[in-house]
mmCIF file of C-alpha atoms in Angstrom:
data_model
loop_
_atom_site.group_PDB
_atom_site.id
_atom_site.type_symbol
_atom_site.label_atom_id
_atom_site.label_comp_id
_atom_site.label_asym_id
_atom_site.label_seq_id
_atom_site.Cartn_x
_atom_site.Cartn_y
_atom_site.Cartn_z
ATOM 1 C CA UNK G 1 82.387 -6.904 -16.362
ATOM 2 C CA UNK G 2 80.870 -9.071 -19.105
ATOM 3 C CA UNK G 3 78.228 -6.513 -19.996
ATOM 4 C CA UNK G 4 80.822 -3.743 -19.934
ATOM 5 C CA UNK G 5 82.934 -5.779 -22.337
ATOM 6 C CA UNK G 6 80.003 -6.196 -24.719
ATOM 7 C CA UNK G 7 79.334 -2.465 -24.668
ATOM 8 C CA UNK G 8 83.020 -1.771 -25.377
ATOM 9 C CA UNK G 9 82.933 -4.184 -28.316
ATOM 10 C CA UNK G 10 79.797 -2.543 -29.637
ATOM 11 C CA UNK G 11 81.329 0.931 -29.360
ATOM 12 C CA UNK G 12 84.483 -0.261 -31.109
ATOM 13 C CA UNK G 13 82.383 -1.855 -33.870
ATOM 14 C CA UNK G 14 80.417 1.352 -34.360
ATOM 15 C CA UNK G 15 83.572 3.492 -34.376
ATOM 16 C CA UNK G 16 85.337 1.329 -36.948
ATOM 17 C CA UNK G 17 82.416 0.596 -39.280
ATOM 18 C CA UNK G 18 79.981 3.452 -38.769
ATOM 19 C CA UNK G 19 77.176 0.921 -38.120
ATOM 20 C CA UNK G 20 75.360 1.181 -34.797
ATOM 21 C CA UNK G 21 74.805 -1.893 -32.623
ATOM 22 C CA UNK G 22 71.605 -3.272 -31.094
ATOM 23 C CA UNK G 23 70.257 -4.579 -34.382
ATOM 24 C CA UNK G 24 67.533 -7.168 -34.977
ATOM 25 C CA UNK G 25 67.380 -8.907 -38.364
ATOM 26 C CA UNK G 26 65.638 -11.780 -40.134
ATOM 27 C CA UNK G 27 66.612 -14.072 -42.973
ATOM 28 C CA UNK G 28 62.945 -14.777 -43.774
ATOM 29 C CA UNK G 29 61.494 -11.369 -44.604
ATOM 30 C CA UNK G 30 58.792 -12.900 -46.810
ATOM 31 C CA UNK G 31 57.532 -16.436 -46.264
ATOM 32 C CA UNK G 32 55.019 -18.256 -48.484
ATOM 33 C CA UNK G 33 53.688 -21.603 -47.308
ATOM 34 C CA UNK G 34 50.727 -23.824 -48.223
ATOM 35 C CA UNK G 35 47.815 -24.082 -45.851
ATOM 36 C CA UNK G 36 48.112 -26.822 -43.183
ATOM 37 C CA UNK G 37 51.903 -27.009 -43.601
ATOM 38 C CA UNK G 38 54.526 -25.790 -41.093
ATOM 39 C CA UNK G 39 57.070 -22.996 -41.375
ATOM 40 C CA UNK G 40 59.876 -21.216 -39.478
ATOM 41 C CA UNK G 41 60.188 -17.476 -38.989
ATOM 42 C CA UNK G 42 63.809 -16.540 -38.249
ATOM 43 C CA UNK G 43 65.011 -13.744 -35.979
ATOM 44 C CA UNK G 44 68.526 -12.829 -34.841
ATOM 45 C CA UNK G 45 69.973 -9.962 -32.814
ATOM 46 C CA UNK G 46 73.370 -8.391 -32.277
ATOM 47 C CA UNK G 47 75.607 -9.380 -29.349
ATOM 48 C CA UNK G 48 75.241 -6.056 -27.584
ATOM 49 C CA UNK G 49 71.749 -7.132 -26.402
ATOM 50 C CA UNK G 50 73.520 -9.576 -24.103
ATOM 51 C CA UNK G 51 73.102 -13.305 -23.635
ATOM 52 C CA UNK G 52 69.461 -13.321 -22.456
ATOM 53 C CA UNK G 53 67.453 -10.398 -23.808
ATOM 54 C CA UNK G 54 63.667 -10.281 -23.736
ATOM 55 C CA UNK G 55 62.260 -11.668 -27.020
ATOM 56 C CA UNK G 56 58.623 -11.312 -27.984
ATOM 57 C CA UNK G 57 56.698 -12.075 -31.156
ATOM 58 C CA UNK G 58 53.601 -10.124 -32.219
ATOM 59 C CA UNK G 59 51.187 -10.696 -35.085
ATOM 60 C CA UNK G 60 49.154 -8.177 -37.101
ATOM 61 C CA UNK G 61 46.504 -9.608 -39.428
ATOM 62 C CA UNK G 62 45.341 -8.217 -42.765
ATOM 63 C CA UNK G 63 42.663 -6.117 -41.041
ATOM 64 C CA UNK G 64 45.173 -4.418 -38.728
ATOM 65 C CA UNK G 65 44.301 -6.290 -35.527
ATOM 66 C CA UNK G 66 47.381 -7.043 -33.403
ATOM 67 C CA UNK G 67 48.045 -9.733 -30.768
ATOM 68 C CA UNK G 68 50.921 -11.447 -28.968
ATOM 69 C CA UNK G 69 52.216 -14.788 -30.203
ATOM 70 C CA UNK G 70 55.090 -15.133 -27.721
ATOM 71 C CA UNK G 71 54.923 -13.229 -24.431
ATOM 72 C CA UNK G 72 57.326 -13.594 -21.544
ATOM 73 C CA UNK G 73 59.016 -16.472 -23.343
ATOM 74 C CA UNK G 74 55.832 -18.551 -23.771
ATOM 75 C CA UNK G 75 53.167 -18.938 -26.481
ATOM 76 C CA UNK G 76 49.916 -17.149 -25.707
ATOM 77 C CA UNK G 77 46.712 -19.155 -25.217
ATOM 78 C CA UNK G 78 45.478 -18.844 -28.801
ATOM 79 C CA UNK G 79 48.810 -20.174 -30.147
ATOM 80 C CA UNK G 80 49.512 -22.807 -27.523
ATOM 81 C CA UNK G 81 50.156 -26.246 -29.015
ATOM 82 C CA UNK G 82 51.117 -25.116 -32.506
ATOM 83 C CA UNK G 83 53.811 -22.480 -31.912
ATOM 84 C CA UNK G 84 57.311 -22.985 -30.489
ATOM 85 C CA UNK G 85 60.121 -20.554 -29.680
ATOM 86 C CA UNK G 86 63.474 -22.180 -30.470
ATOM 87 C CA UNK G 87 67.083 -21.021 -30.656
ATOM 88 C CA UNK G 88 66.225 -18.199 -28.289
ATOM 89 C CA UNK G 89 64.420 -16.067 -30.878
ATOM 90 C CA UNK G 90 63.126 -18.129 -33.817
ATOM 91 C CA UNK G 91 59.409 -18.905 -34.216
ATOM 92 C CA UNK G 92 58.114 -22.230 -35.508
ATOM 93 C CA UNK G 93 54.481 -22.664 -36.544
ATOM 94 C CA UNK G 94 53.594 -26.329 -36.914
ATOM 95 C CA UNK G 95 50.416 -25.870 -38.985
ATOM 96 C CA UNK G 96 49.380 -22.624 -40.648
ATOM 97 C CA UNK G 97 45.863 -21.611 -41.651
ATOM 98 C CA UNK G 98 44.495 -18.714 -43.674
ATOM 99 C CA UNK G 99 44.025 -16.804 -40.382
ATOM 100 C CA UNK G 100 47.820 -16.670 -40.045
ATOM 101 C CA UNK G 101 48.142 -14.338 -43.024
ATOM 102 C CA UNK G 102 49.818 -11.088 -42.020
ATOM 103 C CA UNK G 103 52.959 -9.611 -40.489
ATOM 104 C CA UNK G 104 54.983 -10.993 -37.585
ATOM 105 C CA UNK G 105 57.230 -8.769 -35.477
ATOM 106 C CA UNK G 106 60.248 -10.086 -33.595
ATOM 107 C CA UNK G 107 60.958 -7.589 -30.792
ATOM 108 C CA UNK G 108 64.175 -7.756 -28.763
ATOM 109 C CA UNK G 109 64.943 -5.541 -25.764
ATOM 110 C CA UNK G 110 67.794 -5.373 -23.250
ATOM 111 C CA UNK G 111 70.056 -2.834 -21.541
ATOM 112 C CA UNK G 112 67.504 -0.106 -22.220
ATOM 113 C CA UNK G 113 67.675 -0.762 -25.967
ATOM 114 C CA UNK G 114 65.061 -2.076 -28.385
ATOM 115 C CA UNK G 115 65.121 -3.586 -31.872
ATOM 116 C CA UNK G 116 62.551 -5.129 -34.217
ATOM 117 C CA UNK G 117 62.432 -7.257 -37.373
ATOM 118 C CA UNK G 118 59.354 -7.893 -39.545
ATOM 119 C CA UNK G 119 58.380 -11.096 -41.357
ATOM 120 C CA UNK G 120 55.506 -11.195 -43.856
ATOM 121 C CA UNK G 121 53.717 -14.554 -43.943
ATOM 122 C CA UNK G 122 51.481 -15.507 -46.875
ATOM 123 C CA UNK G 123 49.456 -18.682 -46.525
ATOM 124 C CA UNK G 124 48.714 -20.142 -49.963
ATOM 125 C CA UNK G 125 45.058 -21.121 -50.463
ATOM 126 C CA UNK G 126 43.578 -21.716 -53.951
ATOM 127 C CA UNK G 127 40.465 -19.706 -54.826
ATOM 128 C CA UNK G 128 37.009 -21.271 -54.697
ATOM 129 C CA UNK G 129 34.235 -20.699 -57.218
ATOM 130 C CA UNK G 130 33.488 -16.972 -56.873
ATOM 131 C CA UNK G 131 30.096 -15.517 -56.056
ATOM 132 C CA UNK G 132 28.817 -13.589 -59.105
ATOM 133 C CA UNK G 133 25.853 -11.227 -59.454
ATOM 134 C CA UNK G 134 24.804 -10.801 -63.085
ATOM 135 C CA UNK G 135 21.432 -9.263 -64.026
ATOM 136 C CA UNK G 136 19.488 -11.189 -66.654
ATOM 137 C CA UNK G 137 17.673 -8.148 -68.107
ATOM 138 C CA UNK G 138 18.641 -4.467 -68.113
ATOM 139 C CA UNK G 139 17.350 -1.361 -69.863
ATOM 140 C CA UNK G 140 19.319 0.514 -72.516
ATOM 141 C CA UNK G 141 21.165 3.517 -71.103
ATOM 142 C CA UNK G 142 21.004 2.413 -67.468
ATOM 143 C CA UNK G 143 24.036 2.106 -65.159
ATOM 144 C CA UNK G 144 24.648 -1.602 -64.607
ATOM 145 C CA UNK G 145 26.996 -3.379 -62.174
ATOM 146 C CA UNK G 146 28.209 -6.975 -62.365
ATOM 147 C CA UNK G 147 30.094 -8.163 -59.274
ATOM 148 C CA UNK G 148 32.415 -11.085 -58.536
ATOM 149 C CA UNK G 149 34.071 -12.046 -55.235
ATOM 150 C CA UNK G 150 35.894 -14.944 -53.593
ATOM 151 C CA UNK G 151 36.688 -14.801 -49.859
ATOM 152 C CA UNK G 152 38.620 -18.088 -49.739
ATOM 153 C CA UNK G 153 41.729 -17.581 -51.852
ATOM 154 C CA UNK G 154 45.039 -16.445 -50.359
ATOM 155 C CA UNK G 155 46.738 -14.312 -51.441
ATOM 156 C CA UNK G 156 43.531 -12.418 -52.357
ATOM 157 C CA UNK G 157 42.680 -13.329 -55.958
ATOM 158 C CA UNK G 158 42.408 -11.001 -58.902
ATOM 159 C CA UNK G 159 39.435 -11.223 -61.265
ATOM 160 C CA UNK G 160 38.866 -11.587 -64.997
ATOM 161 C CA UNK G 161 35.518 -11.225 -66.794
ATOM 162 C CA UNK G 162 34.410 -13.059 -69.949
ATOM 163 C CA UNK G 163 31.653 -12.284 -72.460
ATOM 164 C CA UNK G 164 30.589 -15.075 -74.796
ATOM 165 C CA UNK G 165 33.787 -16.929 -73.877
ATOM 166 C CA UNK G 166 36.106 -13.985 -74.733
ATOM 167 C CA UNK G 167 38.075 -12.260 -71.937
ATOM 168 C CA UNK G 168 37.224 -8.570 -71.565
ATOM 169 C CA UNK G 169 40.344 -6.383 -71.880
ATOM 170 C CA UNK G 170 41.178 -4.006 -69.048
ATOM 171 C CA UNK G 171 41.333 -1.064 -71.487
ATOM 172 C CA UNK G 172 38.694 -1.710 -74.171
ATOM 173 C CA UNK G 173 39.428 1.491 -76.127
ATOM 174 C CA UNK G 174 42.823 0.039 -77.089
ATOM 175 C CA UNK G 175 41.379 -3.149 -78.623
ATOM 176 C CA UNK G 176 39.720 -2.937 -82.047
ATOM 177 C CA UNK G 177 36.852 -5.280 -81.222
ATOM 178 C CA UNK G 178 35.955 -3.386 -78.021
ATOM 179 C CA UNK G 179 36.304 0.277 -79.020
ATOM 180 C CA UNK G 180 32.556 0.838 -78.694
ATOM 181 C CA UNK G 181 32.498 -0.607 -75.174
ATOM 182 C CA UNK G 182 32.360 1.814 -72.231
ATOM 183 C CA UNK G 183 32.649 -0.565 -69.290
ATOM 184 C CA UNK G 184 35.039 -0.180 -66.329
ATOM 185 C CA UNK G 185 36.737 -3.332 -65.065
ATOM 186 C CA UNK G 186 38.335 -3.525 -61.609
ATOM 187 C CA UNK G 187 40.561 -6.599 -61.358
ATOM 188 C CA UNK G 188 41.125 -6.089 -57.621
ATOM 189 C CA UNK G 189 37.527 -6.144 -56.342
ATOM 190 C CA UNK G 190 35.903 -7.960 -59.299
ATOM 191 C CA UNK G 191 33.433 -5.224 -60.313
ATOM 192 C CA UNK G 192 32.406 -4.807 -63.957
ATOM 193 C CA UNK G 193 30.459 -1.572 -64.389
ATOM 194 C CA UNK G 194 28.621 -0.187 -67.410
ATOM 195 C CA UNK G 195 27.893 3.556 -67.018
ATOM 196 C CA UNK G 196 25.251 3.284 -69.773
ATOM 197 C CA UNK G 197 24.626 -0.158 -71.256
ATOM 198 C CA UNK G 198 23.873 -0.610 -74.959
ATOM 199 C CA UNK G 199 22.412 -3.504 -76.899
ATOM 200 C CA UNK G 200 25.949 -4.387 -77.946
ATOM 201 C CA UNK G 201 26.700 -5.245 -74.308
ATOM 202 C CA UNK G 202 24.245 -8.160 -74.385
ATOM 203 C CA UNK G 203 25.903 -11.528 -73.985
ATOM 204 C CA UNK G 204 26.755 -14.417 -71.709
ATOM 205 C CA UNK G 205 28.981 -13.315 -68.816
ATOM 206 C CA UNK G 206 31.037 -15.137 -66.207
ATOM 207 C CA UNK G 207 33.950 -14.265 -63.927
ATOM 208 C CA UNK G 208 37.186 -16.035 -63.005
ATOM 209 C CA UNK G 209 39.117 -15.778 -59.702
ATOM 210 C CA UNK G 210 42.904 -16.165 -60.008
ATOM 211 C CA UNK G 211 45.868 -16.479 -57.624
ATOM 212 C CA UNK G 212 49.158 -18.400 -57.681
ATOM 213 C CA UNK G 213 48.112 -20.937 -55.033
ATOM 214 C CA UNK G 214 46.067 -23.099 -57.375
ATOM 215 C CA UNK G 215 44.052 -23.252 -60.613
ATOM 216 C CA UNK G 216 41.581 -20.438 -61.485
ATOM 217 C CA UNK G 217 37.942 -20.922 -60.559
ATOM 218 C CA UNK G 218 34.915 -19.467 -62.342
ATOM 219 C CA UNK G 219 31.252 -18.870 -61.583
ATOM 220 C CA UNK G 220 28.280 -20.043 -63.621
ATOM 221 C CA UNK G 221 27.684 -18.114 -66.866
ATOM 222 C CA UNK G 222 24.524 -15.974 -67.058
ATOM 223 C CA UNK G 223 23.143 -14.266 -70.144
ATOM 224 C CA UNK G 224 22.514 -10.527 -69.778
ATOM 225 C CA UNK G 225 19.973 -9.105 -72.233
ATOM 226 C CA UNK G 226 19.882 -5.351 -72.887
ATOM 227 C CA UNK G 227 16.462 -4.115 -74.036
ATOM 228 C CA UNK G 228 14.927 -0.767 -74.974
ATOM 229 C CA UNK G 229 12.460 0.743 -72.561
ATOM 230 C CA UNK G 230 8.882 -0.401 -73.372
ATOM 231 C CA UNK G 231 7.226 3.038 -73.577
ATOM 232 C CA UNK G 232 4.016 1.732 -75.170
ATOM 233 C CA UNK G 233 3.647 -0.821 -72.406
ATOM 234 C CA UNK G 234 4.112 1.830 -69.719
ATOM 235 C CA UNK G 235 1.470 4.112 -71.327
ATOM 236 C CA UNK G 236 -0.955 1.193 -71.656
ATOM 237 C CA UNK G 237 -0.411 0.314 -68.010
ATOM 238 C CA UNK G 238 -1.159 3.878 -66.892
ATOM 239 C CA UNK G 239 -4.371 3.955 -68.997
ATOM 240 C CA UNK G 240 -5.552 0.647 -67.567
ATOM 241 C CA UNK G 241 -4.877 1.896 -64.025
ATOM 242 C CA UNK G 242 -6.882 5.085 -64.660
ATOM 243 C CA UNK G 243 -9.800 3.090 -66.106
ATOM 244 C CA UNK G 244 -9.847 0.844 -63.060
ATOM 245 C CA UNK G 245 -9.921 3.862 -60.764
ATOM 246 C CA UNK G 246 -12.800 5.368 -62.799
ATOM 247 C CA UNK G 247 -14.780 2.115 -62.618
ATOM 248 C CA UNK G 248 -14.193 1.938 -58.901
ATOM 249 C CA UNK G 249 -15.514 5.484 -58.493
ATOM 250 C CA UNK G 250 -18.654 4.748 -60.549
ATOM 251 C CA UNK G 251 -19.291 1.590 -58.547
ATOM 252 C CA UNK G 252 -19.086 3.442 -55.236
ATOM 253 C CA UNK G 253 -21.465 6.176 -56.520
ATOM 254 C CA UNK G 254 -24.022 3.624 -57.763
ATOM 255 C CA UNK G 255 -23.918 1.613 -54.523
ATOM 256 C CA UNK G 256 -24.436 4.787 -52.514
ATOM 257 C CA UNK G 257 -27.349 5.851 -54.691
ATOM 258 C CA UNK G 258 -29.122 2.493 -54.331
ATOM 259 C CA UNK G 259 -28.574 2.431 -50.593
ATOM 260 C CA UNK G 260 -26.277 -0.531 -50.619
ATOM 261 C CA UNK G 261 -23.767 1.310 -48.473
ATOM 262 C CA UNK G 262 -24.552 1.828 -44.767
ATOM 263 C CA UNK G 263 -26.147 5.246 -44.027
ATOM 264 C CA UNK G 264 -25.047 7.486 -41.249
ATOM 265 C CA UNK G 265 -27.692 7.455 -38.486
ATOM 266 C CA UNK G 266 -29.193 10.783 -37.327
ATOM 267 C CA UNK G 267 -30.252 11.206 -33.697
ATOM 268 C CA UNK G 268 -33.710 12.845 -33.363
ATOM 269 C CA UNK G 269 -33.956 15.277 -30.491
ATOM 270 C CA UNK G 270 -37.532 16.039 -29.251
ATOM 271 C CA UNK G 271 -38.026 19.200 -27.293
ATOM 272 C CA UNK G 272 -40.566 19.007 -24.511
ATOM 273 C CA UNK G 273 -41.357 22.388 -22.913
ATOM 274 C CA UNK G 274 -41.941 22.583 -19.215
ATOM 275 C CA UNK G 275 -45.660 22.803 -18.301
ATOM 276 C CA UNK G 276 -46.216 25.738 -16.042
ATOM 277 C CA UNK G 277 -49.414 27.620 -15.148
ATOM 278 C CA UNK G 278 -49.828 31.232 -16.102
ATOM 279 C CA UNK G 279 -50.216 31.873 -12.448
ATOM 280 C CA UNK G 280 -47.280 29.968 -11.156
ATOM 281 C CA UNK G 281 -47.471 26.489 -9.750
ATOM 282 C CA UNK G 282 -51.001 26.664 -8.358
ATOM 283 C CA UNK G 283 -52.535 24.463 -11.040
ATOM 284 C CA UNK G 284 -51.568 21.020 -12.259
ATOM 285 C CA UNK G 285 -51.014 20.344 -15.903
ATOM 286 C CA UNK G 286 -54.213 20.279 -17.942
ATOM 287 C CA UNK G 287 -56.769 22.541 -19.679
ATOM 288 C CA UNK G 288 -57.363 26.096 -18.514
ATOM 289 C CA UNK G 289 -60.206 26.326 -15.930
ATOM 290 C CA UNK G 290 -62.311 29.442 -15.484
ATOM 291 C CA UNK G 291 -62.062 30.813 -11.945
ATOM 292 C CA UNK G 292 -64.899 33.334 -11.895
ATOM 293 C CA UNK G 293 -68.096 33.950 -13.856
ATOM 294 C CA UNK G 294 -69.103 37.106 -15.638
ATOM 295 C CA UNK G 295 -72.598 38.470 -15.513
ATOM 296 C CA UNK G 296 -73.723 40.669 -18.346
#
């Protein structure tokens, strides 16, 4: 009778307002909290689910991996001790870490119906000093990449590059002092790319990681020098290499001529013919012996 009454109320509500029942909502759609602090994720559902529906919480991290937080009314093993279900459907996390960044889903089911509400949790972690890769010497006209990355900050930081203490604009062709620059700057992944560097790109570079969880952090500045290709040096190097090869060849020839190098041994084969008598095997080896005498 009670369930039938709830269904009747839900049908009346839908008929009078045009809004269907079995709804799941949250008052905390986006939550931002500092690392190591606690927070509450709220979830509520409409009365037509009944007095004791099944409530589960799931978590999906920033890489798309999904796991249960609350299953069958209890925290799962990985959340035991720091997660509590209270008020029937609300989730309390006593101490958040950067691994808790992601989306949480409150799922409610009963009477053959299902509803879901989503809460986005952002754990605030200041950036650390980013890892920068800056070449010290490059050749004019070559494609050159400078990279910058910080894996600590949350939300993920954005990046800003500096040359000789001056921030590089995102669109250099719109700034008078950078119209001759042809670099491409990606503030999301921290890459600074020069399709073809020029001598004007020489300078001292460093990168800065920025988010709203704490002060910006920068890497150590490194001077990048752009130089013309040393053609004369390359030609001289080739000539020296050829001369060394020629000297090596002459040395081998001279050593071979003087017999300093080991000679290949030749095997002498001596042929010994079989000794046989003109008359078969009657006589042993030796000089021919006259068998009869001739009288003249």
